[in-house]
Amino acid sequence: MGLLDSSPGARAAALVAPPLIYALLLLAFPLVAIVVISFWTQSGLTLERTFTLANYREIFTGPIYIWGNANRWGVLPLSLFVSATVTLITVALAYPIAYFVSFVAAPERKSLWLFLITIPFWTSYLIRVFLWKVILGFNGVVNTGLQSLGIIQEPLEVLLYNLSSVIVTLSHAYAVFAILPIYVALEKIDRSLLEASQDLGENRLTTFLRVTLPLSVPGIVGAVLIVFIPTIGDYVTPELMLGSGGRLMSNIIQTQFLQLNNWPLGAALSIITMLAVGIVSLVFILLNRRWLRGRA
Amino acid sequence: MRKHWGLRAYAVIYLAFLYAPILLLPLFAFNDAAIIAFPLSGFSTRWFEQLWTTQALHDALRNSLVIATVTALLATTLGVCAARAGTLPNFPGKRGALGFVMLPLVLPEIVIAVALLIVVRQVLDLNLSNWTVIAAHTVICIPFSIAILNGAFQNLDPSFEEAAMDLGETRWGAFRLVILPLVLPGIVSSLLICFIISLDDFVIAQFLTGANPTMPVYIYGLTRFVDALPLIMALGTILVTISVLLLVIAEYFRRRGVARAGLKDSGGFL
């Protein structure tokens, strides 16, 4: 019981220790391992443990991953483009909802709205993605529904097996991630600022553009990051929606590990992807920094 | 006051978009046809009966339940440590340590899965099993647990613990008899949320599962077979129903926790 009676700082340290040690062993150490293995090579079934840049050379000089060719984008730029589009759509659609719950909905209804918005997010992710395939498929709900209503004669093939179906599915899957940070930022806005703005002659639209929107930027930045980062690692949606055709970065990493058994290349691809995501995120934060600073 | 009718309409349409796929589940789960298409054929429970007799599914379900239960207990225990530490005075590096534990929130899940796969197979040379899945699920659940429990612990009035100790309780006694009951709703909702995250996770399970697949891995295998589609719809219906029930319970406990904290606040003012 000696530790329990010691100073509060020491007790805090003792309490932090178990989760921290767990995270060091199962997060920090594995992340180091992934960096190390990315400098090794796979030859057949054996792992060549000599330091080499071969994997990175393949990624940066080959035509597949970064540069692409005349007919096709590189996989990394294409993946970044898909994630960025998903993020843009998700956040743009989410903002009015967050605004609605924060400013329009009756205060006693707010938690009910938030609860309703969160429920779909907690239902099986795999099933939700799969449902979009069922909805958009060749003999899917949209096609057969429109056919039985007599609106179309032939099934629309454009619905599935292209990037727009990936984008629709991901925008649906990550909606909640975008709504909650924006809602929190909107809730923090001092309502008297809006009255002040209207007293000084702004109308509702200009009040929104000059007061509400700039003050909610931290929430928008949070929403963008929390959608952008995980979507780039999502390989289930592209695999189910694209079939074996156009593949994204996450699919290639998954294939290197679970099918082609080239772990060093997979590790290097993971690191390049993380770096690309990190750089894009940092640039985005820097671009918005004048709104992120707290106002005196 | 009927202002903002545009926004209201948008909110309703948006909710419809969020719920549309899920509402299709029961529609086709009870549909008497092997293909998922309109028009509907008629009511049938045969897909549920088929699920009832599929042994591989039962094994996968048992696996997932074991993994989710152990993960929830482990992640919540570690989450309680971190959240409690968060309310105590700072020591050098505390914020950094707590921040690092939250890192999985901003890492793509595939990176965590791949990194752990390398450690388990290449560094430790262990076989994949339910334990490797549990270890990885705990990593991604801890941040959620901490986020939930922070709310519960930060509402605590420190004078409660001091009062209990002044009245002769040990620190452990004060924690068990005073703090624990007050944060219990938070702990219950953390357990439930971690349970759901683990039960639902596919990415990590696909990389780290051993010979016995978890439920999502089993479902993913089913999606390759065209004639298994109605089975997936039936299974999805059951899973969604269970998830919603657990969520309602978690939300109930969370609100009770807030209510308790609220009571305590007013008590403090008196």
PDB file of C-alpha atoms in Angstrom, chain A residues 21-275:
ATOM      1  CA  ILE A  21       3.496   0.171 -21.106  1.00  0.00           C
ATOM      2  CA  TYR A  22       0.757  -1.606 -23.024  1.00  0.00           C
ATOM      3  CA  ALA A  23       0.852   1.055 -25.753  1.00  0.00           C
ATOM      4  CA  LEU A  24       4.656   0.995 -25.903  1.00  0.00           C
ATOM      5  CA  LEU A  25       4.721  -2.791 -26.312  1.00  0.00           C
ATOM      6  CA  LEU A  26       1.808  -3.112 -28.714  1.00  0.00           C
ATOM      7  CA  LEU A  27       1.987   0.174 -30.608  1.00  0.00           C
ATOM      8  CA  ALA A  28       5.395   1.870 -30.423  1.00  0.00           C
ATOM      9  CA  PHE A  29       7.412  -1.316 -30.756  1.00  0.00           C
ATOM     10  CA  PRO A  30       5.334  -2.617 -33.721  1.00  0.00           C
ATOM     11  CA  LEU A  31       5.650   0.774 -35.457  1.00  0.00           C
ATOM     12  CA  VAL A  32       9.432   0.554 -35.085  1.00  0.00           C
ATOM     13  CA  ALA A  33       9.315  -3.001 -36.419  1.00  0.00           C
ATOM     14  CA  ILE A  34       7.416  -1.897 -39.518  1.00  0.00           C
ATOM     15  CA  VAL A  35      10.092   0.725 -40.242  1.00  0.00           C
ATOM     16  CA  VAL A  36      12.909  -1.813 -39.791  1.00  0.00           C
ATOM     17  CA  ILE A  37      11.325  -4.480 -41.978  1.00  0.00           C
ATOM     18  CA  SER A  38      10.696  -1.947 -44.764  1.00  0.00           C
ATOM     19  CA  PHE A  39      14.474  -1.783 -45.268  1.00  0.00           C
ATOM     20  CA  TRP A  40      14.732  -5.566 -45.691  1.00  0.00           C
ATOM     21  CA  THR A  41      13.784  -7.622 -48.719  1.00  0.00           C
ATOM     22  CA  GLN A  42      11.861 -10.766 -49.405  1.00  0.00           C
ATOM     23  CA  SER A  43      13.476 -13.388 -51.597  1.00  0.00           C
ATOM     24  CA  GLY A  44      11.233 -16.367 -52.037  1.00  0.00           C
ATOM     25  CA  LEU A  45      10.253 -17.687 -48.640  1.00  0.00           C
ATOM     26  CA  THR A  46      13.155 -16.168 -46.730  1.00  0.00           C
ATOM     27  CA  LEU A  47      13.492 -12.676 -45.378  1.00  0.00           C
ATOM     28  CA  GLU A  48      16.754 -10.998 -46.394  1.00  0.00           C
ATOM     29  CA  ARG A  49      17.888  -9.071 -43.316  1.00  0.00           C
ATOM     30  CA  THR A  50      20.411  -6.723 -44.882  1.00  0.00           C
ATOM     31  CA  PHE A  51      19.708  -3.015 -44.986  1.00  0.00           C
ATOM     32  CA  THR A  52      18.625  -1.882 -48.443  1.00  0.00           C
ATOM     33  CA  LEU A  53      16.554   0.865 -50.050  1.00  0.00           C
ATOM     34  CA  ALA A  54      15.274  -1.532 -52.729  1.00  0.00           C
ATOM     35  CA  ASN A  55      11.620  -1.336 -51.678  1.00  0.00           C
ATOM     36  CA  TYR A  56      11.633   2.448 -51.652  1.00  0.00           C
ATOM     37  CA  ARG A  57      13.480   2.509 -54.977  1.00  0.00           C
ATOM     38  CA  GLU A  58      10.754   0.317 -56.461  1.00  0.00           C
ATOM     39  CA  ILE A  59       8.018   2.566 -55.093  1.00  0.00           C
ATOM     40  CA  PHE A  60       9.591   5.839 -56.253  1.00  0.00           C
ATOM     41  CA  THR A  61      10.933   4.769 -59.638  1.00  0.00           C
ATOM     42  CA  GLY A  62       8.407   2.146 -60.756  1.00  0.00           C
ATOM     43  CA  PRO A  63       5.299   3.150 -62.717  1.00  0.00           C
ATOM     44  CA  ILE A  64       2.701   1.605 -60.391  1.00  0.00           C
ATOM     45  CA  TYR A  65       2.691   3.403 -57.090  1.00  0.00           C
ATOM     46  CA  ILE A  66       3.427   7.065 -57.575  1.00  0.00           C
ATOM     47  CA  TRP A  67       3.877   8.173 -61.177  1.00  0.00           C
ATOM     48  CA  GLY A  68       1.365   6.069 -63.089  1.00  0.00           C
ATOM     49  CA  ASN A  69       1.392   6.300 -66.881  1.00  0.00           C
ATOM     50  CA  ALA A  70      -0.557   7.975 -69.659  1.00  0.00           C
ATOM     51  CA  ASN A  71      -3.647   5.789 -69.118  1.00  0.00           C
ATOM     52  CA  ARG A  72      -3.619   5.465 -65.394  1.00  0.00           C
ATOM     53  CA  TRP A  73      -2.867   7.473 -62.305  1.00  0.00           C
ATOM     54  CA  GLY A  74      -0.331   6.168 -59.822  1.00  0.00           C
ATOM     55  CA  VAL A  75      -2.001   4.266 -57.005  1.00  0.00           C
ATOM     56  CA  LEU A  76      -0.950   6.709 -54.292  1.00  0.00           C
ATOM     57  CA  PRO A  77      -2.231   9.891 -56.000  1.00  0.00           C
ATOM     58  CA  LEU A  78      -5.438   8.069 -56.947  1.00  0.00           C
ATOM     59  CA  SER A  79      -5.954   6.931 -53.332  1.00  0.00           C
ATOM     60  CA  LEU A  80      -5.283  10.440 -52.048  1.00  0.00           C
ATOM     61  CA  PHE A  81      -7.748  11.812 -54.617  1.00  0.00           C
ATOM     62  CA  VAL A  82     -10.476   9.336 -53.563  1.00  0.00           C
ATOM     63  CA  SER A  83      -9.941  10.066 -49.864  1.00  0.00           C
ATOM     64  CA  ALA A  84      -9.897  13.824 -50.473  1.00  0.00           C
ATOM     65  CA  THR A  85     -13.143  13.633 -52.474  1.00  0.00           C
ATOM     66  CA  VAL A  86     -14.795  11.497 -49.807  1.00  0.00           C
ATOM     67  CA  THR A  87     -13.645  13.983 -47.166  1.00  0.00           C
ATOM     68  CA  LEU A  88     -14.931  16.977 -49.109  1.00  0.00           C
ATOM     69  CA  ILE A  89     -18.356  15.396 -49.709  1.00  0.00           C
ATOM     70  CA  THR A  90     -18.690  14.015 -46.190  1.00  0.00           C
ATOM     71  CA  VAL A  91     -17.774  17.279 -44.476  1.00  0.00           C
ATOM     72  CA  ALA A  92     -19.885  19.424 -46.823  1.00  0.00           C
ATOM     73  CA  LEU A  93     -22.932  17.214 -46.223  1.00  0.00           C
ATOM     74  CA  ALA A  94     -22.262  17.007 -42.484  1.00  0.00           C
ATOM     75  CA  TYR A  95     -21.929  20.736 -41.795  1.00  0.00           C
ATOM     76  CA  PRO A  96     -25.630  21.610 -42.227  1.00  0.00           C
ATOM     77  CA  ILE A  97     -26.586  18.700 -39.959  1.00  0.00           C
ATOM     78  CA  ALA A  98     -24.181  19.790 -37.232  1.00  0.00           C
ATOM     79  CA  TYR A  99     -25.479  23.366 -37.654  1.00  0.00           C
ATOM     80  CA  PHE A 100     -29.050  22.137 -37.455  1.00  0.00           C
ATOM     81  CA  VAL A 101     -28.516  20.162 -34.242  1.00  0.00           C
ATOM     82  CA  SER A 102     -26.517  22.947 -32.607  1.00  0.00           C
ATOM     83  CA  PHE A 103     -28.545  26.031 -33.616  1.00  0.00           C
ATOM     84  CA  VAL A 104     -31.993  24.944 -34.769  1.00  0.00           C
ATOM     85  CA  ALA A 105     -33.026  21.809 -32.877  1.00  0.00           C
ATOM     86  CA  ALA A 106     -34.743  22.329 -29.537  1.00  0.00           C
ATOM     87  CA  PRO A 107     -32.183  22.032 -26.684  1.00  0.00           C
ATOM     88  CA  GLU A 108     -33.993  19.095 -25.062  1.00  0.00           C
ATOM     89  CA  ARG A 109     -33.957  17.238 -28.384  1.00  0.00           C
ATOM     90  CA  LYS A 110     -30.224  17.653 -29.067  1.00  0.00           C
ATOM     91  CA  SER A 111     -29.045  14.440 -27.428  1.00  0.00           C
ATOM     92  CA  LEU A 112     -31.817  12.500 -29.156  1.00  0.00           C
ATOM     93  CA  TRP A 113     -30.645  13.844 -32.537  1.00  0.00           C
ATOM     94  CA  LEU A 114     -27.039  12.952 -31.763  1.00  0.00           C
ATOM     95  CA  PHE A 115     -28.097   9.475 -30.677  1.00  0.00           C
ATOM     96  CA  LEU A 116     -30.091   8.951 -33.887  1.00  0.00           C
ATOM     97  CA  ILE A 117     -27.133  10.116 -35.971  1.00  0.00           C
ATOM     98  CA  THR A 118     -24.695   7.787 -34.167  1.00  0.00           C
ATOM     99  CA  ILE A 119     -26.716   4.554 -34.286  1.00  0.00           C
ATOM    100  CA  PRO A 120     -25.996   3.629 -37.930  1.00  0.00           C
ATOM    101  CA  PHE A 121     -22.292   4.177 -37.270  1.00  0.00           C
ATOM    102  CA  TRP A 122     -22.277   1.435 -34.619  1.00  0.00           C
ATOM    103  CA  THR A 123     -23.992  -1.167 -36.759  1.00  0.00           C
ATOM    104  CA  SER A 124     -21.736  -3.697 -38.440  1.00  0.00           C
ATOM    105  CA  TYR A 125     -19.372  -1.824 -40.756  1.00  0.00           C
ATOM    106  CA  LEU A 126     -18.899  -4.826 -43.031  1.00  0.00           C
ATOM    107  CA  ILE A 127     -22.640  -5.262 -43.456  1.00  0.00           C
ATOM    108  CA  ARG A 128     -23.126  -1.567 -44.224  1.00  0.00           C
ATOM    109  CA  VAL A 129     -20.499  -1.637 -46.968  1.00  0.00           C
ATOM    110  CA  PHE A 130     -21.948  -4.856 -48.303  1.00  0.00           C
ATOM    111  CA  LEU A 131     -25.424  -3.305 -48.339  1.00  0.00           C
ATOM    112  CA  TRP A 132     -24.235  -0.546 -50.672  1.00  0.00           C
ATOM    113  CA  LYS A 133     -22.976  -3.221 -53.021  1.00  0.00           C
ATOM    114  CA  VAL A 134     -26.417  -4.803 -52.885  1.00  0.00           C
ATOM    115  CA  ILE A 135     -28.072  -1.423 -53.438  1.00  0.00           C
ATOM    116  CA  LEU A 136     -25.893  -0.312 -56.350  1.00  0.00           C
ATOM    117  CA  GLY A 137     -25.265  -3.718 -57.963  1.00  0.00           C
ATOM    118  CA  PHE A 138     -26.194  -4.867 -61.470  1.00  0.00           C
ATOM    119  CA  ASN A 139     -29.240  -6.738 -60.157  1.00  0.00           C
ATOM    120  CA  GLY A 140     -29.321  -4.518 -57.111  1.00  0.00           C
ATOM    121  CA  VAL A 141     -32.038  -2.644 -55.312  1.00  0.00           C
ATOM    122  CA  VAL A 142     -31.764   0.571 -57.331  1.00  0.00           C
ATOM    123  CA  ASN A 143     -31.717  -1.183 -60.698  1.00  0.00           C
ATOM    124  CA  THR A 144     -34.473  -3.731 -60.016  1.00  0.00           C
ATOM    125  CA  GLY A 145     -36.537  -1.087 -58.235  1.00  0.00           C
ATOM    126  CA  LEU A 146     -36.347   1.330 -61.162  1.00  0.00           C
ATOM    127  CA  GLN A 147     -37.035  -1.508 -63.584  1.00  0.00           C
ATOM    128  CA  SER A 148     -40.146  -2.728 -61.781  1.00  0.00           C
ATOM    129  CA  LEU A 149     -41.392   0.866 -61.728  1.00  0.00           C
ATOM    130  CA  GLY A 150     -40.818   0.998 -65.491  1.00  0.00           C
ATOM    131  CA  ILE A 151     -38.433   3.954 -65.313  1.00  0.00           C
ATOM    132  CA  ILE A 152     -35.534   2.116 -66.932  1.00  0.00           C
ATOM    133  CA  GLN A 153     -35.510  -0.949 -69.214  1.00  0.00           C
ATOM    134  CA  GLU A 154     -31.909  -2.121 -68.850  1.00  0.00           C
ATOM    135  CA  PRO A 155     -29.927  -2.150 -65.581  1.00  0.00           C
ATOM    136  CA  LEU A 156     -27.627   0.846 -65.155  1.00  0.00           C
ATOM    137  CA  GLU A 157     -24.075  -0.456 -65.164  1.00  0.00           C
ATOM    138  CA  VAL A 158     -22.584   2.836 -64.089  1.00  0.00           C
ATOM    139  CA  LEU A 159     -23.645   2.306 -60.487  1.00  0.00           C
ATOM    140  CA  LEU A 160     -21.143  -0.318 -59.390  1.00  0.00           C
ATOM    141  CA  TYR A 161     -17.489  -1.075 -60.105  1.00  0.00           C
ATOM    142  CA  ASN A 162     -16.327   2.486 -60.376  1.00  0.00           C
ATOM    143  CA  LEU A 163     -14.825   5.000 -58.018  1.00  0.00           C
ATOM    144  CA  SER A 164     -18.072   6.889 -57.457  1.00  0.00           C
ATOM    145  CA  SER A 165     -19.570   3.840 -55.727  1.00  0.00           C
ATOM    146  CA  VAL A 166     -16.506   3.745 -53.449  1.00  0.00           C
ATOM    147  CA  ILE A 167     -16.979   7.441 -52.737  1.00  0.00           C
ATOM    148  CA  VAL A 168     -20.709   7.086 -51.936  1.00  0.00           C
ATOM    149  CA  THR A 169     -20.094   4.137 -49.619  1.00  0.00           C
ATOM    150  CA  LEU A 170     -17.212   5.782 -47.758  1.00  0.00           C
ATOM    151  CA  SER A 171     -19.118   9.074 -47.420  1.00  0.00           C
ATOM    152  CA  HIS A 172     -21.930   7.134 -45.787  1.00  0.00           C
ATOM    153  CA  ALA A 173     -19.621   5.129 -43.535  1.00  0.00           C
ATOM    154  CA  TYR A 174     -17.717   8.137 -42.164  1.00  0.00           C
ATOM    155  CA  ALA A 175     -20.603  10.622 -41.841  1.00  0.00           C
ATOM    156  CA  VAL A 176     -20.646  10.553 -38.037  1.00  0.00           C
ATOM    157  CA  PHE A 177     -16.930  11.255 -37.798  1.00  0.00           C
ATOM    158  CA  ALA A 178     -17.535  14.518 -39.631  1.00  0.00           C
ATOM    159  CA  ILE A 179     -20.682  15.612 -37.795  1.00  0.00           C
ATOM    160  CA  LEU A 180     -19.464  15.314 -34.206  1.00  0.00           C
ATOM    161  CA  PRO A 181     -16.340  17.562 -34.312  1.00  0.00           C
ATOM    162  CA  ILE A 182     -18.230  20.291 -36.212  1.00  0.00           C
ATOM    163  CA  TYR A 183     -21.108  20.051 -33.733  1.00  0.00           C
ATOM    164  CA  VAL A 184     -18.717  20.436 -30.782  1.00  0.00           C
ATOM    165  CA  ALA A 185     -17.104  23.523 -32.373  1.00  0.00           C
ATOM    166  CA  LEU A 186     -20.516  25.088 -33.106  1.00  0.00           C
ATOM    167  CA  GLU A 187     -21.697  24.439 -29.552  1.00  0.00           C
ATOM    168  CA  LYS A 188     -18.721  26.407 -28.215  1.00  0.00           C
ATOM    169  CA  ILE A 189     -19.631  29.576 -30.110  1.00  0.00           C
ATOM    170  CA  ASP A 190     -20.831  32.336 -27.807  1.00  0.00           C
ATOM    171  CA  ARG A 191     -24.386  33.060 -28.974  1.00  0.00           C
ATOM    172  CA  SER A 192     -24.107  36.731 -27.987  1.00  0.00           C
ATOM    173  CA  LEU A 193     -21.586  37.196 -30.822  1.00  0.00           C
ATOM    174  CA  LEU A 194     -24.356  36.377 -33.300  1.00  0.00           C
ATOM    175  CA  GLU A 195     -26.703  38.908 -31.716  1.00  0.00           C
ATOM    176  CA  ALA A 196     -23.933  41.504 -31.739  1.00  0.00           C
ATOM    177  CA  SER A 197     -23.341  40.883 -35.423  1.00  0.00           C
ATOM    178  CA  GLN A 198     -27.027  41.305 -36.247  1.00  0.00           C
ATOM    179  CA  ASP A 199     -27.255  44.415 -34.073  1.00  0.00           C
ATOM    180  CA  LEU A 200     -24.385  45.859 -36.112  1.00  0.00           C
ATOM    181  CA  GLY A 201     -26.392  45.444 -39.295  1.00  0.00           C
ATOM    182  CA  GLU A 202     -25.329  42.085 -40.738  1.00  0.00           C
ATOM    183  CA  ASN A 203     -28.081  39.844 -42.057  1.00  0.00           C
ATOM    184  CA  ARG A 204     -28.351  36.137 -41.293  1.00  0.00           C
ATOM    185  CA  LEU A 205     -26.228  35.085 -44.243  1.00  0.00           C
ATOM    186  CA  THR A 206     -23.383  37.527 -43.648  1.00  0.00           C
ATOM    187  CA  THR A 207     -23.472  36.727 -39.921  1.00  0.00           C
ATOM    188  CA  PHE A 208     -22.980  33.089 -40.818  1.00  0.00           C
ATOM    189  CA  LEU A 209     -20.161  33.820 -43.265  1.00  0.00           C
ATOM    190  CA  ARG A 210     -18.306  36.338 -41.113  1.00  0.00           C
ATOM    191  CA  VAL A 211     -18.903  35.018 -37.585  1.00  0.00           C
ATOM    192  CA  THR A 212     -20.222  31.452 -37.356  1.00  0.00           C
ATOM    193  CA  LEU A 213     -18.210  29.872 -40.162  1.00  0.00           C
ATOM    194  CA  PRO A 214     -14.777  31.269 -39.170  1.00  0.00           C
ATOM    195  CA  LEU A 215     -15.379  30.311 -35.528  1.00  0.00           C
ATOM    196  CA  SER A 216     -16.280  26.747 -36.516  1.00  0.00           C
ATOM    197  CA  VAL A 217     -13.097  26.182 -38.534  1.00  0.00           C
ATOM    198  CA  PRO A 218     -11.416  24.152 -35.759  1.00  0.00           C
ATOM    199  CA  GLY A 219     -14.327  21.707 -35.949  1.00  0.00           C
ATOM    200  CA  ILE A 220     -14.091  21.549 -39.734  1.00  0.00           C
ATOM    201  CA  VAL A 221     -10.351  20.866 -39.571  1.00  0.00           C
ATOM    202  CA  GLY A 222     -10.954  18.126 -37.000  1.00  0.00           C
ATOM    203  CA  ALA A 223     -13.673  16.602 -39.171  1.00  0.00           C
ATOM    204  CA  VAL A 224     -11.469  16.684 -42.273  1.00  0.00           C
ATOM    205  CA  LEU A 225      -8.594  14.920 -40.523  1.00  0.00           C
ATOM    206  CA  ILE A 226     -10.742  12.306 -38.810  1.00  0.00           C
ATOM    207  CA  VAL A 227     -12.356  11.348 -42.139  1.00  0.00           C
ATOM    208  CA  PHE A 228      -9.307  11.692 -44.390  1.00  0.00           C
ATOM    209  CA  ILE A 229      -6.871   9.600 -42.326  1.00  0.00           C
ATOM    210  CA  PRO A 230      -8.885   6.393 -41.844  1.00  0.00           C
ATOM    211  CA  THR A 231     -10.453   6.388 -45.321  1.00  0.00           C
ATOM    212  CA  ILE A 232      -7.043   5.992 -46.920  1.00  0.00           C
ATOM    213  CA  GLY A 233      -6.512   2.804 -44.906  1.00  0.00           C
ATOM    214  CA  ASP A 234      -9.917   1.338 -45.748  1.00  0.00           C
ATOM    215  CA  TYR A 235      -9.476  -1.637 -48.090  1.00  0.00           C
ATOM    216  CA  VAL A 236     -12.830  -3.357 -47.557  1.00  0.00           C
ATOM    217  CA  THR A 237     -14.870  -0.796 -49.459  1.00  0.00           C
ATOM    218  CA  PRO A 238     -12.651  -0.649 -52.578  1.00  0.00           C
ATOM    219  CA  GLU A 239     -12.383  -4.423 -52.627  1.00  0.00           C
ATOM    220  CA  LEU A 240     -16.136  -5.007 -52.426  1.00  0.00           C
ATOM    221  CA  MET A 241     -17.103  -2.102 -54.685  1.00  0.00           C
ATOM    222  CA  LEU A 242     -14.362  -2.253 -57.323  1.00  0.00           C
ATOM    223  CA  GLY A 243     -14.067  -6.003 -57.671  1.00  0.00           C
ATOM    224  CA  SER A 244     -10.656  -7.096 -58.801  1.00  0.00           C
ATOM    225  CA  GLY A 245     -10.221  -4.036 -61.026  1.00  0.00           C
ATOM    226  CA  GLY A 246      -8.877  -0.611 -60.023  1.00  0.00           C
ATOM    227  CA  ARG A 247      -7.193  -1.005 -56.676  1.00  0.00           C
ATOM    228  CA  LEU A 248      -6.207   1.528 -54.090  1.00  0.00           C
ATOM    229  CA  MET A 249      -3.168   1.815 -51.814  1.00  0.00           C
ATOM    230  CA  SER A 250      -4.810  -0.004 -48.910  1.00  0.00           C
ATOM    231  CA  ASN A 251      -5.702  -2.980 -51.163  1.00  0.00           C
ATOM    232  CA  ILE A 252      -2.136  -3.242 -52.386  1.00  0.00           C
ATOM    233  CA  ILE A 253      -0.767  -3.232 -48.826  1.00  0.00           C
ATOM    234  CA  GLN A 254      -3.282  -5.890 -47.820  1.00  0.00           C
ATOM    235  CA  THR A 255      -2.392  -8.031 -50.834  1.00  0.00           C
ATOM    236  CA  GLN A 256       1.352  -7.770 -50.149  1.00  0.00           C
ATOM    237  CA  PHE A 257       0.806  -9.058 -46.615  1.00  0.00           C
ATOM    238  CA  LEU A 258      -1.956 -11.623 -46.972  1.00  0.00           C
ATOM    239  CA  GLN A 259      -1.500 -12.977 -50.511  1.00  0.00           C
ATOM    240  CA  LEU A 260       1.826 -12.124 -52.174  1.00  0.00           C
ATOM    241  CA  ASN A 261       3.737 -12.578 -48.932  1.00  0.00           C
ATOM    242  CA  ASN A 262       6.111  -9.699 -49.629  1.00  0.00           C
ATOM    243  CA  TRP A 263       6.054  -8.104 -46.197  1.00  0.00           C
ATOM    244  CA  PRO A 264       9.015  -5.723 -46.648  1.00  0.00           C
ATOM    245  CA  LEU A 265       7.418  -4.093 -49.701  1.00  0.00           C
ATOM    246  CA  GLY A 266       4.065  -3.986 -47.872  1.00  0.00           C
ATOM    247  CA  ALA A 267       5.759  -2.314 -44.905  1.00  0.00           C
ATOM    248  CA  ALA A 268       7.452   0.270 -47.136  1.00  0.00           C
ATOM    249  CA  LEU A 269       4.131   0.983 -48.863  1.00  0.00           C
ATOM    250  CA  SER A 270       2.453   1.446 -45.455  1.00  0.00           C
ATOM    251  CA  ILE A 271       5.133   3.927 -44.420  1.00  0.00           C
ATOM    252  CA  ILE A 272       4.933   5.903 -47.677  1.00  0.00           C
ATOM    253  CA  THR A 273       1.138   6.017 -47.321  1.00  0.00           C
ATOM    254  CA  MET A 274       1.359   7.216 -43.713  1.00  0.00           C
ATOM    255  CA  LEU A 275       3.919   9.868 -44.697  1.00  0.00           C
TER     256      LEU A 275
END
